CSV table of N, CA and C in Angstrom, one decimal:
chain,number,residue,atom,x,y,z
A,962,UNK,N,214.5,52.8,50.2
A,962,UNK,CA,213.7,54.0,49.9
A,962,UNK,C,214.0,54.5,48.5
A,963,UNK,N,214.9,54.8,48.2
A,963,UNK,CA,215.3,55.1,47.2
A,963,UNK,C,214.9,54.6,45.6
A,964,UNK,N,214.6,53.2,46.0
A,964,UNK,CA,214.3,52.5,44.7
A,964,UNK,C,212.9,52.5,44.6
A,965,UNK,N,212.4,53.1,46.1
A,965,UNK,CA,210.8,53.1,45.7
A,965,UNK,C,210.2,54.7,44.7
A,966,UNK,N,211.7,55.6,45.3
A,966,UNK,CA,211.5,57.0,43.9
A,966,UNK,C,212.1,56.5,42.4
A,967,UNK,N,212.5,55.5,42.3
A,967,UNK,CA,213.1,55.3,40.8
A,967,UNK,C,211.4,55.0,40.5
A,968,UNK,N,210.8,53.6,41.0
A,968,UNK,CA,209.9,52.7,40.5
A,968,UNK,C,208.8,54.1,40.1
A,969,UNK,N,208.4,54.8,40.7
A,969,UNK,CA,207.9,56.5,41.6
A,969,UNK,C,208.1,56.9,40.3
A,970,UNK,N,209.1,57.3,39.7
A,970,UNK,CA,209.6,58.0,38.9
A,970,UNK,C,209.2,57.4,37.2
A,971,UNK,N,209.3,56.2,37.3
A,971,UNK,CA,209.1,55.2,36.1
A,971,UNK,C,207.8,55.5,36.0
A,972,UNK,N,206.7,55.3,37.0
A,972,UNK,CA,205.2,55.5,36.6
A,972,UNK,C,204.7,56.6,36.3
A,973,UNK,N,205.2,57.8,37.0
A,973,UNK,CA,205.1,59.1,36.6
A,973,UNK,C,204.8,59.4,34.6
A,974,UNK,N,206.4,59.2,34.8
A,974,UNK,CA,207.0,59.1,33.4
A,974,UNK,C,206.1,58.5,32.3
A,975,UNK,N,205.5,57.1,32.6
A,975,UNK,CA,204.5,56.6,32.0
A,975,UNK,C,203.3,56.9,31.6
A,976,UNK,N,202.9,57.8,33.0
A,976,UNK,CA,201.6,58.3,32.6
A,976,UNK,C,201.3,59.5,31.0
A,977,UNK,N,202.7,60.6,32.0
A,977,UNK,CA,202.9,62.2,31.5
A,977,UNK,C,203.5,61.6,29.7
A,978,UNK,N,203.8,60.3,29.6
A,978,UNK,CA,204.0,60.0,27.6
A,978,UNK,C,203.5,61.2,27.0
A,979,UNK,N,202.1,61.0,27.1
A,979,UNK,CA,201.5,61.4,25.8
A,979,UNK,C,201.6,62.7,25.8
A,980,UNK,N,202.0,63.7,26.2
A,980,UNK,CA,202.8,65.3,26.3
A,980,UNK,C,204.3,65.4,26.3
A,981,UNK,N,204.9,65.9,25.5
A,981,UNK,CA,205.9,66.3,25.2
A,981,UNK,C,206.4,67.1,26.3
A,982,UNK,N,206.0,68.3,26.6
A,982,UNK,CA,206.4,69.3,27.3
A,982,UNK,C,206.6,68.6,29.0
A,983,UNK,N,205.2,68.1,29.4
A,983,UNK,CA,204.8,67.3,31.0
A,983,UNK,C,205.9,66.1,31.0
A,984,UNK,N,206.4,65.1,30.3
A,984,UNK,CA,207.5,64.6,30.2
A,984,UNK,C,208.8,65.2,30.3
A,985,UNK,N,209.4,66.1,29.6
A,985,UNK,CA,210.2,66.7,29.5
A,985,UNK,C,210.7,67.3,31.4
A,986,UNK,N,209.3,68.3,31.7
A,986,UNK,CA,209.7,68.6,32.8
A,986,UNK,C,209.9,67.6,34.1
A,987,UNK,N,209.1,66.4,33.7
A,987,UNK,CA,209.2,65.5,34.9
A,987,UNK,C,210.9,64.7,35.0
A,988,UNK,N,210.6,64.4,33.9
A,988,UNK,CA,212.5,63.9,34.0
A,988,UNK,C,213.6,64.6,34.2
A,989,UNK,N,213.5,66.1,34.2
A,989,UNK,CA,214.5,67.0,34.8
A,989,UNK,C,214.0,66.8,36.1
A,990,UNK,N,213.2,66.8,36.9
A,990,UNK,CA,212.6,66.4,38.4
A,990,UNK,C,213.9,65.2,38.7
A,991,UNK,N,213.2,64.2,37.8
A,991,UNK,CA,214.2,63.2,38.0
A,991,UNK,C,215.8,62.7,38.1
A,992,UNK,N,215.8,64.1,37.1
A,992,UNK,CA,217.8,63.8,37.1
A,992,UNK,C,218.1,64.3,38.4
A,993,UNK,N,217.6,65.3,38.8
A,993,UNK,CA,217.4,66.1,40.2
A,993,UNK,C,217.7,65.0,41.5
A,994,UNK,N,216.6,64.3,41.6
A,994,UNK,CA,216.4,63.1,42.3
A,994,UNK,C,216.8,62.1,42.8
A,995,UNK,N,217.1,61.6,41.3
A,995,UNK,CA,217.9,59.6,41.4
A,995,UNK,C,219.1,59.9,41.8
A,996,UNK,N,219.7,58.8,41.8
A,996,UNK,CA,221.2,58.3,42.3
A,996,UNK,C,221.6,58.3,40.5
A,997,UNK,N,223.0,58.3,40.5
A,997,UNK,CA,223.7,58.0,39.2
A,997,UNK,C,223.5,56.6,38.6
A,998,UNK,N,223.3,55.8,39.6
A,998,UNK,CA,222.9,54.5,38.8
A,998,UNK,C,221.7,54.2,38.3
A,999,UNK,N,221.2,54.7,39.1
A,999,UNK,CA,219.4,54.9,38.5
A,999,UNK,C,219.0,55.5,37.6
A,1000,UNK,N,219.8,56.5,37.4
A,1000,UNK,CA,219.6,57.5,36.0
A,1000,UNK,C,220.3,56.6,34.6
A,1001,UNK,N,221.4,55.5,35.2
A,1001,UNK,CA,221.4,54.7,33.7
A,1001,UNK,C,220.6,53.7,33.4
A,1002,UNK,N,219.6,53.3,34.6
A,1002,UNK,CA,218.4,52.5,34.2
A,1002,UNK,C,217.3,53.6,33.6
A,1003,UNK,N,217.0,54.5,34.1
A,1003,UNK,CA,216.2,55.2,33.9
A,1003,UNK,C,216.3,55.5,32.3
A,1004,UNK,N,217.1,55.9,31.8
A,1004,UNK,CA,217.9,56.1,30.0
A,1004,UNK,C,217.4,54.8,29.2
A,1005,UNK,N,217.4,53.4,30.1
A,1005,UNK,CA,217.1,52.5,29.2
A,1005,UNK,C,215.4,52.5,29.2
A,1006,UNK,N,215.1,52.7,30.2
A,1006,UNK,CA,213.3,52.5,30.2
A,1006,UNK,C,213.0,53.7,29.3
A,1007,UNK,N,213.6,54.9,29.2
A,1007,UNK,CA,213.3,55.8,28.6
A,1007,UNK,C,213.3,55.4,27.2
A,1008,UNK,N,214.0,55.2,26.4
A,1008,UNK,CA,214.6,54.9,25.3
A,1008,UNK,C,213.6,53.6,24.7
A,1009,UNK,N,212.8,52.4,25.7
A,1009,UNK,CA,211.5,51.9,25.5
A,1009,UNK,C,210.2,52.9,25.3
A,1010,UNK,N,210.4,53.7,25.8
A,1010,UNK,CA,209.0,54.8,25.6
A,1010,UNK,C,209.3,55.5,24.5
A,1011,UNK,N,210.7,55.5,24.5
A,1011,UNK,CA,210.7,56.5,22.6
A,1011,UNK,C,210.4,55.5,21.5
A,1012,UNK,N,210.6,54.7,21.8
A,1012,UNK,CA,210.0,53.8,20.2
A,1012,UNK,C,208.1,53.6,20.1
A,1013,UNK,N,207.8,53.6,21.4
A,1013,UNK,CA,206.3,54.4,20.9
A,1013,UNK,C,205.8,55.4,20.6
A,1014,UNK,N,206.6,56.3,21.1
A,1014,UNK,CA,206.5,57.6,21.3
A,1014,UNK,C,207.9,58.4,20.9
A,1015,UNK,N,207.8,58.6,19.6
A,1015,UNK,CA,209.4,58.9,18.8
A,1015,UNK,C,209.6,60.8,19.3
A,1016,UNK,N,208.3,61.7,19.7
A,1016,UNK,CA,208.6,63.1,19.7
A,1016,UNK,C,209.0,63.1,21.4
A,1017,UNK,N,209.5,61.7,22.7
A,1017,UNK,CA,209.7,62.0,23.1
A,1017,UNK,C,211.2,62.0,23.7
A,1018,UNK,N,211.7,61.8,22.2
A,1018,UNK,CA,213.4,61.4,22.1
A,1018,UNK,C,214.0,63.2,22.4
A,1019,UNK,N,213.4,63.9,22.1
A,1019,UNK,CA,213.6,65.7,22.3
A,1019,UNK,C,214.0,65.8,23.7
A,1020,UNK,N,213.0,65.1,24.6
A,1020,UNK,CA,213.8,64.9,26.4
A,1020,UNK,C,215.3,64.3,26.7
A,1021,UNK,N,215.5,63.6,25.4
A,1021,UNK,CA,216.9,62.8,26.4
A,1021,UNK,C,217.8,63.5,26.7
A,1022,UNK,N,217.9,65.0,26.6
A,1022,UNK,CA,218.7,66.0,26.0
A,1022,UNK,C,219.2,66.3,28.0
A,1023,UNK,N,218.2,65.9,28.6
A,1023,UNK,CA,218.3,65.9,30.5
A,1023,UNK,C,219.1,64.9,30.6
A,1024,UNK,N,219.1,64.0,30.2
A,1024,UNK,CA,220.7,62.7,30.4
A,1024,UNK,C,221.8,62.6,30.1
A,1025,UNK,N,221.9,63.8,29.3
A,1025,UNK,CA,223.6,63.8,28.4
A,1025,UNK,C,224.4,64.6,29.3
């Protein structure tokens, strides 16, 4: 079950891109949510969506 809220979480994320702010709050949802391990996959899929989307490197600020 668990991995079905990461996958859950990943598509979310994908949609809410193109807003700065609606990303930002979803992935605090997220750190909330996942397991510790998942939050270091989740950093790497993240970190793919910042190189299209460079204003949404301002979020990673939830994973540190």
């Amino acid at each position: 079950m668990p991995r079905a809220m990461f996958e859950y979480t990943k598509e979310i994320l994908k949609k809410v891109s193109f807003d700065v702010h609606l990303f930002c709050k979803e992935l605090k949802k997220a750190t909330e949510r996942l397991l510790p391990y998942e939050l270091d996959e989740l950093r790497d899929f993240i970190l793919s969506l910042i190189k299209k989307n460079p204003s949404l490197k301002q979020c990673m600020v939830y994973l540190d």
